[in-house]
mmCIF file of C-alpha atoms and ligand atoms in Angstrom:
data_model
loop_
_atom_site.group_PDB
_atom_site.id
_atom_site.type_symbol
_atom_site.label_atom_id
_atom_site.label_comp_id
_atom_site.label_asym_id
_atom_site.label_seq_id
_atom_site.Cartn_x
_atom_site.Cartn_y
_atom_site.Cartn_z
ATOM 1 C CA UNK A 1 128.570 -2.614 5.968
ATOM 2 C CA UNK A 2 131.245 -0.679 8.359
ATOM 3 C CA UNK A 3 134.158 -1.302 7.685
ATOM 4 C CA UNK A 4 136.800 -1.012 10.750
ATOM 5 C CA UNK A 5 140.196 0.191 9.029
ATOM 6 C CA UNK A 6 143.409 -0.839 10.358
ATOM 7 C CA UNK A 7 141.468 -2.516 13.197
ATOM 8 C CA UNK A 8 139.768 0.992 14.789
ATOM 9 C CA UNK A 9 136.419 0.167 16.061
ATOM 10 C CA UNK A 10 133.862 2.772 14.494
ATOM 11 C CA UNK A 11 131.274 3.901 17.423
ATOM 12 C CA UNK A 12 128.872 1.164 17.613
ATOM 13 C CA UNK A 13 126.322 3.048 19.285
ATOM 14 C CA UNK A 14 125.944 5.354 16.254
ATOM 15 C CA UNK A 15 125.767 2.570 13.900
ATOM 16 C CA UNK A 16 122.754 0.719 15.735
ATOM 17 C CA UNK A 17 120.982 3.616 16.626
ATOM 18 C CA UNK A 18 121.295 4.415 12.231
ATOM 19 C CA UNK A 19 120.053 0.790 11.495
ATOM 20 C CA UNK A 20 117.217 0.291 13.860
ATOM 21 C CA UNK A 21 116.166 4.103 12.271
ATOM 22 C CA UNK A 22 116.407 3.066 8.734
ATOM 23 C CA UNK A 23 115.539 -0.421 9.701
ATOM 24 C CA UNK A 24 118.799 -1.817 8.637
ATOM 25 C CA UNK A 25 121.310 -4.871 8.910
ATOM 26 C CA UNK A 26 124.365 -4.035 10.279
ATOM 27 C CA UNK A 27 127.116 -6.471 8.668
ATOM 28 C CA UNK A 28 130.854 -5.302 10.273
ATOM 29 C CA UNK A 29 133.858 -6.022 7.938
ATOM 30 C CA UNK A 30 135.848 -7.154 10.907
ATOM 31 C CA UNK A 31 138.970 -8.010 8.724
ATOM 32 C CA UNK A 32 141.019 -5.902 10.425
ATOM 33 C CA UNK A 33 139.899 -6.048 13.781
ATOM 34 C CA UNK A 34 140.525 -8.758 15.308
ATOM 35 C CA UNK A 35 141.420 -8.267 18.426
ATOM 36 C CA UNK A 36 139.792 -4.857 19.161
ATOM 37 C CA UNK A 37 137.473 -2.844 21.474
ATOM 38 C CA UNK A 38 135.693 -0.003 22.831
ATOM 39 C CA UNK A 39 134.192 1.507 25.359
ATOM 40 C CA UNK A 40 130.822 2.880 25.367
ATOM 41 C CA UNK A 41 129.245 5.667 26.748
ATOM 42 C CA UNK A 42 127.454 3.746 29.462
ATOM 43 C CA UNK A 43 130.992 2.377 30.046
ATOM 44 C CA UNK A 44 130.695 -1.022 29.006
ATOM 45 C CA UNK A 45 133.383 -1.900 26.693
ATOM 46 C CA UNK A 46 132.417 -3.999 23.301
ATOM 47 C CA UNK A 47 134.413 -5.786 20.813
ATOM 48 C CA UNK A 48 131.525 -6.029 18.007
ATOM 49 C CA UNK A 49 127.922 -4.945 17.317
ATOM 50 C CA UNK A 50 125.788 -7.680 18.932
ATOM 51 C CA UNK A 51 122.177 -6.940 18.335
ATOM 52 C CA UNK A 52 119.741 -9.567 16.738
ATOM 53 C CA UNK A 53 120.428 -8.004 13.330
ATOM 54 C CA UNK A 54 123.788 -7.333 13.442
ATOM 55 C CA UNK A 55 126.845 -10.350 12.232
ATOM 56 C CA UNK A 56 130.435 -9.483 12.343
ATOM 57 C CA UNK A 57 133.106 -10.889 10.046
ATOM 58 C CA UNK A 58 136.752 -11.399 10.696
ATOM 59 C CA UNK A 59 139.198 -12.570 8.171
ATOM 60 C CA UNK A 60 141.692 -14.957 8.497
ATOM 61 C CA UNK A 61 143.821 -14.225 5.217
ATOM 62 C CA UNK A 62 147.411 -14.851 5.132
ATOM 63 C CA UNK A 63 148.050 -11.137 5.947
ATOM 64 C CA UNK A 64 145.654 -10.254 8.710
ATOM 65 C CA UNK A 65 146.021 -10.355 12.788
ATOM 66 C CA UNK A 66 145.391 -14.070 13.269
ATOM 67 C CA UNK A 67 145.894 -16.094 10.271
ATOM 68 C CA UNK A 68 144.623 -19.851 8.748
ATOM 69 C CA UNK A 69 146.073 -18.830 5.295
ATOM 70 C CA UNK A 70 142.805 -18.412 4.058
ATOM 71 C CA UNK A 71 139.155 -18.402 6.223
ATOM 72 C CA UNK A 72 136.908 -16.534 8.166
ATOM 73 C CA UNK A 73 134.405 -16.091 10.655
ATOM 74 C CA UNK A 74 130.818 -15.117 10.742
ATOM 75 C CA UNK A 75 130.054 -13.814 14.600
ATOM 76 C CA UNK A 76 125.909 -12.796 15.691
ATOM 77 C CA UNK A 77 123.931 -13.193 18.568
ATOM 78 C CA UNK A 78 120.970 -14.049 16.331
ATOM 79 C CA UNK A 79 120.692 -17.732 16.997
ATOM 80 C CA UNK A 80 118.202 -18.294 13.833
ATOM 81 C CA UNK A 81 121.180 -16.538 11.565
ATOM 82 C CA UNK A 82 123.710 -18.668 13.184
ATOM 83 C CA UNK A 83 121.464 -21.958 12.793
ATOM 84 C CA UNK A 84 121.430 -20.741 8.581
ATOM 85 C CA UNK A 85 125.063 -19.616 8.511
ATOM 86 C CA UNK A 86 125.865 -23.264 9.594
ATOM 87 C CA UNK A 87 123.497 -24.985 7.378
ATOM 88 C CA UNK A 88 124.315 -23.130 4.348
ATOM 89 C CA UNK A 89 128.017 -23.570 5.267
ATOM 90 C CA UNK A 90 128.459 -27.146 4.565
ATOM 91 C CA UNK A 91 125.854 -28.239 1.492
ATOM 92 C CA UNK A 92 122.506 -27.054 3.428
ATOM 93 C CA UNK A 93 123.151 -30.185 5.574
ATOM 94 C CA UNK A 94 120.707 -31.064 8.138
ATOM 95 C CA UNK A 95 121.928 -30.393 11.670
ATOM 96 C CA UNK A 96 121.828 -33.754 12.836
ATOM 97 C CA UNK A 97 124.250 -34.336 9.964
ATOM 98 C CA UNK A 98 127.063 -33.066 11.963
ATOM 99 C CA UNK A 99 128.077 -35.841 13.838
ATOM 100 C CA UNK A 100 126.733 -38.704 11.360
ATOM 101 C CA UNK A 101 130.834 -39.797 12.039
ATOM 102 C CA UNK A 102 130.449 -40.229 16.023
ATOM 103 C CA UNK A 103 129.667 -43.703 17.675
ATOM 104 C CA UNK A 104 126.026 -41.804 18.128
ATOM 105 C CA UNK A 105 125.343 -40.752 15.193
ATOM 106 C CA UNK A 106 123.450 -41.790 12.153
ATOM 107 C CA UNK A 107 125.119 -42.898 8.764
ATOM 108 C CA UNK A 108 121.390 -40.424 7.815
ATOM 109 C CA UNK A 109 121.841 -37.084 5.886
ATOM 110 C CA UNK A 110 119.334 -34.983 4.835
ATOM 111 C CA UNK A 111 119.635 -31.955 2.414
ATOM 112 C CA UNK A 112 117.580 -29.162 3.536
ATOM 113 C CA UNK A 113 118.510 -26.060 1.798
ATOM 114 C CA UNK A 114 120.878 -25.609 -1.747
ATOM 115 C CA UNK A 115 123.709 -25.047 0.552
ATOM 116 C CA UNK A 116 127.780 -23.998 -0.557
ATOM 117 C CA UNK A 117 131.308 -25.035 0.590
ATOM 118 C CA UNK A 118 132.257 -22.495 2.731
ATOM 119 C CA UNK A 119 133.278 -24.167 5.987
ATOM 120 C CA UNK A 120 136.384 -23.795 7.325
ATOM 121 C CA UNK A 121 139.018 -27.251 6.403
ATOM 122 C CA UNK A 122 140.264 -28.862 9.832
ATOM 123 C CA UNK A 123 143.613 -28.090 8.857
ATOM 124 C CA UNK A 124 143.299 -24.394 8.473
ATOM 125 C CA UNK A 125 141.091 -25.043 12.377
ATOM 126 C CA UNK A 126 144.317 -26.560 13.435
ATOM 127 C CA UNK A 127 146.276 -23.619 12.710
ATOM 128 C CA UNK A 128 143.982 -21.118 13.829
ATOM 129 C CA UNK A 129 142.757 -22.373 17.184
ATOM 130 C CA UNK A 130 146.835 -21.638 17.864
ATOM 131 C CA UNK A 131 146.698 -18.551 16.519
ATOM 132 C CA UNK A 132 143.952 -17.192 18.765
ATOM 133 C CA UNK A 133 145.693 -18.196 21.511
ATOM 134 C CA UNK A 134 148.412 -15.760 20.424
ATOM 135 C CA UNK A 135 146.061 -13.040 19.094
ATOM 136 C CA UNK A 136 146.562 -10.662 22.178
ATOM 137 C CA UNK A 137 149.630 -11.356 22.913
ATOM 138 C CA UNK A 138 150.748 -10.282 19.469
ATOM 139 C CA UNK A 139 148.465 -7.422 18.964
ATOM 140 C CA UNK A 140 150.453 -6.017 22.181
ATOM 141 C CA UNK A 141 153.214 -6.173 20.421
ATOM 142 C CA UNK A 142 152.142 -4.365 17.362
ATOM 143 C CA UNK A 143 150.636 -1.616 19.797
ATOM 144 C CA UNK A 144 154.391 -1.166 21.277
ATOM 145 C CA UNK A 145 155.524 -0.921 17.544
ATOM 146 C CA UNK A 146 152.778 1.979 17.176
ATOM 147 C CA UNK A 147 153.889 3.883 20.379
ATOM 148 C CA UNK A 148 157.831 3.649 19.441
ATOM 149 C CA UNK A 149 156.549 5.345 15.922
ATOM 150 C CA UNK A 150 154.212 7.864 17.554
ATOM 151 C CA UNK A 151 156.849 8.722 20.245
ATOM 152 C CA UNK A 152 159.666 9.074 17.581
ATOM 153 C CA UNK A 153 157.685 10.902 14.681
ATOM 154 C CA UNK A 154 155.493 13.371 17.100
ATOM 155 C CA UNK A 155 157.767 16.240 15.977
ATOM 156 C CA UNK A 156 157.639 15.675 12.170
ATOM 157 C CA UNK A 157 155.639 18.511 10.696
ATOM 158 C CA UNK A 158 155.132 16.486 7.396
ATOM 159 C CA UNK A 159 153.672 13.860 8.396
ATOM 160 C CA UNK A 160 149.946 13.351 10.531
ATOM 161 C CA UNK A 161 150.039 9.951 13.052
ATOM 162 C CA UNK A 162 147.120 8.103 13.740
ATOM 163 C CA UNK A 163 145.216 8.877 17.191
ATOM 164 C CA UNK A 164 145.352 6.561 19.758
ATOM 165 C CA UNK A 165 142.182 6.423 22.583
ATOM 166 C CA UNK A 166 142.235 5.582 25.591
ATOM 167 C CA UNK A 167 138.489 4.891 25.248
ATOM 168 C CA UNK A 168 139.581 2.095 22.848
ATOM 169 C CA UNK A 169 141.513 -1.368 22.097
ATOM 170 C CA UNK A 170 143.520 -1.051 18.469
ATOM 171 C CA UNK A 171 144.076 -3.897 16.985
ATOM 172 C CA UNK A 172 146.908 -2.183 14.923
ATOM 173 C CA UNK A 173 146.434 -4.635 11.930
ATOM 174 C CA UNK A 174 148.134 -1.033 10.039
ATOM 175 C CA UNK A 175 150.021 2.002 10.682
ATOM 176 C CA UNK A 176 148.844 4.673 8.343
ATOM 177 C CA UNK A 177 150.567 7.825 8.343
ATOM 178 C CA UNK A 178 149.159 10.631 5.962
ATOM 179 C CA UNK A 179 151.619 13.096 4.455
ATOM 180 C CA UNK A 180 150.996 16.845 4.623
ATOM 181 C CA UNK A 181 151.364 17.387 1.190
ATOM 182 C CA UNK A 182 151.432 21.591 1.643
ATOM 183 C CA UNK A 183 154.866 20.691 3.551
ATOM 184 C CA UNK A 184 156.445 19.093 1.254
ATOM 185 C CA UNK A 185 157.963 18.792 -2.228
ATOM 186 C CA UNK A 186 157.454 15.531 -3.694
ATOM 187 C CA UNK A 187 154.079 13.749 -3.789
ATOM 188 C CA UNK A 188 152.832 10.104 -1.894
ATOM 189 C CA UNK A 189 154.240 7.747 -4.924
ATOM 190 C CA UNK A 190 157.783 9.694 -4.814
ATOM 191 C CA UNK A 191 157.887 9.281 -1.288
ATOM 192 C CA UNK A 192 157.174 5.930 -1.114
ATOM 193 C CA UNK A 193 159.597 4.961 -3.551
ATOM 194 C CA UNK A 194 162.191 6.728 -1.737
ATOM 195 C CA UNK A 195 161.055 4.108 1.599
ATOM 196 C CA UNK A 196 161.516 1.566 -0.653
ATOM 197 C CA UNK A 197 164.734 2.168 -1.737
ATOM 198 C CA UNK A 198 166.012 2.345 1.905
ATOM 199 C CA UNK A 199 164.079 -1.172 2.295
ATOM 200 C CA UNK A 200 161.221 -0.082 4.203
ATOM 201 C CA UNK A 201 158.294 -2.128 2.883
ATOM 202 C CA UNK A 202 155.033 0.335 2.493
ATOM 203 C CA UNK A 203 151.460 0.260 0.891
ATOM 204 C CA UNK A 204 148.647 2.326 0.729
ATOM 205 C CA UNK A 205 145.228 1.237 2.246
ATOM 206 C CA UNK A 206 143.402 1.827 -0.349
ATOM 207 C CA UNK A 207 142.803 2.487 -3.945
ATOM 208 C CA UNK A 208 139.234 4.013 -3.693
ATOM 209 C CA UNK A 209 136.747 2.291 -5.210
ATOM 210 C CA UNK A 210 136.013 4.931 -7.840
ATOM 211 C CA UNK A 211 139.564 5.415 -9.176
ATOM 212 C CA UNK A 212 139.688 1.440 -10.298
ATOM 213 C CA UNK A 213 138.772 1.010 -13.539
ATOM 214 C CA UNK A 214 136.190 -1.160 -13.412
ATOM 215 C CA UNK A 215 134.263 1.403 -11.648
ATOM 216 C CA UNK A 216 135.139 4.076 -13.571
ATOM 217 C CA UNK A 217 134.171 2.087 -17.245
ATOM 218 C CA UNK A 218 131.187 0.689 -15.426
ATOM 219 C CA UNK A 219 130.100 3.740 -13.598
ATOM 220 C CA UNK A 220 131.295 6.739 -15.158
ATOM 221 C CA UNK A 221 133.468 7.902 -12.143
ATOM 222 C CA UNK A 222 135.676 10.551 -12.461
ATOM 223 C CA UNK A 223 138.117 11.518 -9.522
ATOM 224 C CA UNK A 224 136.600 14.503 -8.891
ATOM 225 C CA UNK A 225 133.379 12.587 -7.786
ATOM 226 C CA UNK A 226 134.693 11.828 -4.246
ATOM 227 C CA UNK A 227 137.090 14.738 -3.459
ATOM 228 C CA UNK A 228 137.516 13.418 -0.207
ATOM 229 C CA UNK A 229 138.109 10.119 -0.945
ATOM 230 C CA UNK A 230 140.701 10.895 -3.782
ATOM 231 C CA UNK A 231 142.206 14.212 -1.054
ATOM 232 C CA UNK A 232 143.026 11.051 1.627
ATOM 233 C CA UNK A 233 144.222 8.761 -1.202
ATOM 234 C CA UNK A 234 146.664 10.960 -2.385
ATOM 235 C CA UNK A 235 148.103 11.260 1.504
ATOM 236 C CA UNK A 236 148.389 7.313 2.440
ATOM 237 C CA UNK A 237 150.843 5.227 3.497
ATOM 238 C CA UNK A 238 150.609 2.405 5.476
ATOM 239 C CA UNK A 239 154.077 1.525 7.405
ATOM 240 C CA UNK A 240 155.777 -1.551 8.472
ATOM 241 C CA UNK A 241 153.795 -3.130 11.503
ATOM 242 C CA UNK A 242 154.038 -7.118 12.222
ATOM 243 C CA UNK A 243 154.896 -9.320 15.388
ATOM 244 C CA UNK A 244 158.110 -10.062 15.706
ATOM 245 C CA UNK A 245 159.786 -7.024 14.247
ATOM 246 C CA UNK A 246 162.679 -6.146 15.725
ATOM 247 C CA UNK A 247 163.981 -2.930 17.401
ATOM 248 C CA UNK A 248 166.863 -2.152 14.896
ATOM 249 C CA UNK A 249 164.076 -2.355 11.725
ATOM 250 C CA UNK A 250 161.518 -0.304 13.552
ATOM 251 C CA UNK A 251 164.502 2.569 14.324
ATOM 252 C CA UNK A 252 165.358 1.882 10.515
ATOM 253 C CA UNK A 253 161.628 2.931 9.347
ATOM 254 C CA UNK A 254 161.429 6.047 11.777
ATOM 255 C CA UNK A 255 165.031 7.050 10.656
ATOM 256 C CA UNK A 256 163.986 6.687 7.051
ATOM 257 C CA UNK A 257 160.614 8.575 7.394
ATOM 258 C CA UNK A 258 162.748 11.496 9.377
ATOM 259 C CA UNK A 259 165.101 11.413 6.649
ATOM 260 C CA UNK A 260 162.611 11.563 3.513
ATOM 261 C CA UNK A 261 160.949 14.840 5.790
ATOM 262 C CA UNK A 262 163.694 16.351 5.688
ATOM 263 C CA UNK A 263 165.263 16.002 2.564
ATOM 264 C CA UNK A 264 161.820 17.335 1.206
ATOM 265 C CA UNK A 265 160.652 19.810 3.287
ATOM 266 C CA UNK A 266 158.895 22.752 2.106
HETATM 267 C C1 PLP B 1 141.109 -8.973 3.788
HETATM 268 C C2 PLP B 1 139.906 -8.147 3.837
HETATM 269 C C3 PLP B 1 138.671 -8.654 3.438
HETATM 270 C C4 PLP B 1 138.507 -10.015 2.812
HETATM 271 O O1 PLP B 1 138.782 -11.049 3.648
HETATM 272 P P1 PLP B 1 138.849 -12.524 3.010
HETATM 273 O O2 PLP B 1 139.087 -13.413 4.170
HETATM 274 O O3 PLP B 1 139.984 -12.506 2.025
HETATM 275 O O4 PLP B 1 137.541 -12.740 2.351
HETATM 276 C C5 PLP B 1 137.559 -7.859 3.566
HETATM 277 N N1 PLP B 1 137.651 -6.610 4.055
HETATM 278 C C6 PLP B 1 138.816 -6.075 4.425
HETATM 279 C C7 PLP B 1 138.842 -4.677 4.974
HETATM 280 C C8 PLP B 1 139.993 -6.818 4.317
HETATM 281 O O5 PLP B 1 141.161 -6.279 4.665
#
């Protein structure tokens, strides 16, 4: 189950080639990636893994790149998968059941497999089908956000950017800077708090799984477990990065982040 954080496709390639090896599934957590891309190495540029045992699923939560409030989207090329992601969608309905409300169709249902709820309201459709029309047009705008903070903050020592590609299509969903820690004085939380008080809204992407406590009471974990998990955590913060923002707030947030560098340098 990749997961593509902040909308960076991982190398596809990579991933099949690991789950035809160990005869695997590959099921992308596409959340944050809708839209985004990459190129290839045979130069043909892909948006998701599309083999017959491969799905992808996007998120449309209130807070991702195209939104229906809440809802999703199952994506394969396996036609057998799509057939059971449909039926077991909407009660384990019968296909035919789908259009038992046109002039053709038949007041019949049939129940063919314990099926859930899971299908997507026509409201939340109504919303969304507008909101993919938009999807590119406002993931271009949260890749000219990204460039005016990459541009502006090259030259801050304490702080590492995230790598653009040309070999790829961001969807910028976030813009995670990680602070070098060795170069300053005050730790992630005291920085952040320090954003916050200037009114820059931040988060961190995310709590590792082992330092929750559930985990830890269930599992034993200790931070220590995953140094490198709990060495990034510590780093994190995610920036203000949404269409629509306007120039003055962006210069606010790289103003603020010079600032805090700064102030704190070691
Ligand atoms: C939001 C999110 C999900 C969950 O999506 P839902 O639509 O709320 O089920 C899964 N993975 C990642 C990485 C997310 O950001």
């Amino acid at each position: 189950m990749p997961v593509h954080v902040g909308g960076v496709l991982l190398d596809l390639e990579r991933l099949e080639r690991f789950a035809r090896k160990h005869k695997l599934w590959v099921v992308e957590d596409a959340a944050h990636a809708f839209p985004a891309g990459r190129r290839s190495a045979d130069g043909s540029f892909r948006q998701r893994s599309n083999g017959a045992r491969s799905v992808t699923c996007y998120s449309f939560y209130a807070n991702k790149t195209i939104t229906t409030g809440e809802g999703g989207m199952a994506v394969t090329s396996n036609q057998a998968l799509a057939d059971r992601i449909r039926l077991m969608s909407l009660h384990g309905l019968s296909a035919d059941a789908w259009d038992r409300y046109s002039t053709n169709g038949s007041w019949d249902y049939k129940i063919v497999a314990p099926g859930y709820k899971y299908n997507l309201t026509d409201i939340a459709a109504a919303i969304g089908i507008h909101q993919l029309a938009r999807a590119e047009v406002m993931r271009r705008e949260r890749e000219q956000i990204a460039r005016r903070y990459s541009e502006a903050l090259a030259g801050v020592e304490q702080i590492e950017l995230p790598l653009a590609d040309d070999s790829r299509v961001d969807s910028w969903h976030l813009f995670a800077i990680k602070l070098r820690l060795n170069r300053l004085t005050i730790d992630r939380d005291t920085f952040m708090k320090e954003l916050k008080q200037s009114g820059v809204g931040c988060s961190v992407h995310w709590r590792p799984l082992h330092l929750h406590p559930y985990y830890q009471k269930t599992f034993g974990y200790r931070a220590a477990d995953f140094p490198v998990a709990t060495g990034q955590w510590k780093r994190l913060i995610s920036l203000p990065i949404f269409p629509g923002m306007r120039d003055e707030e962006i210069d606010h947030v790289i103003r603020t982040v010079e600032r805090i560098c700064a102030r704190h340098a070691r």
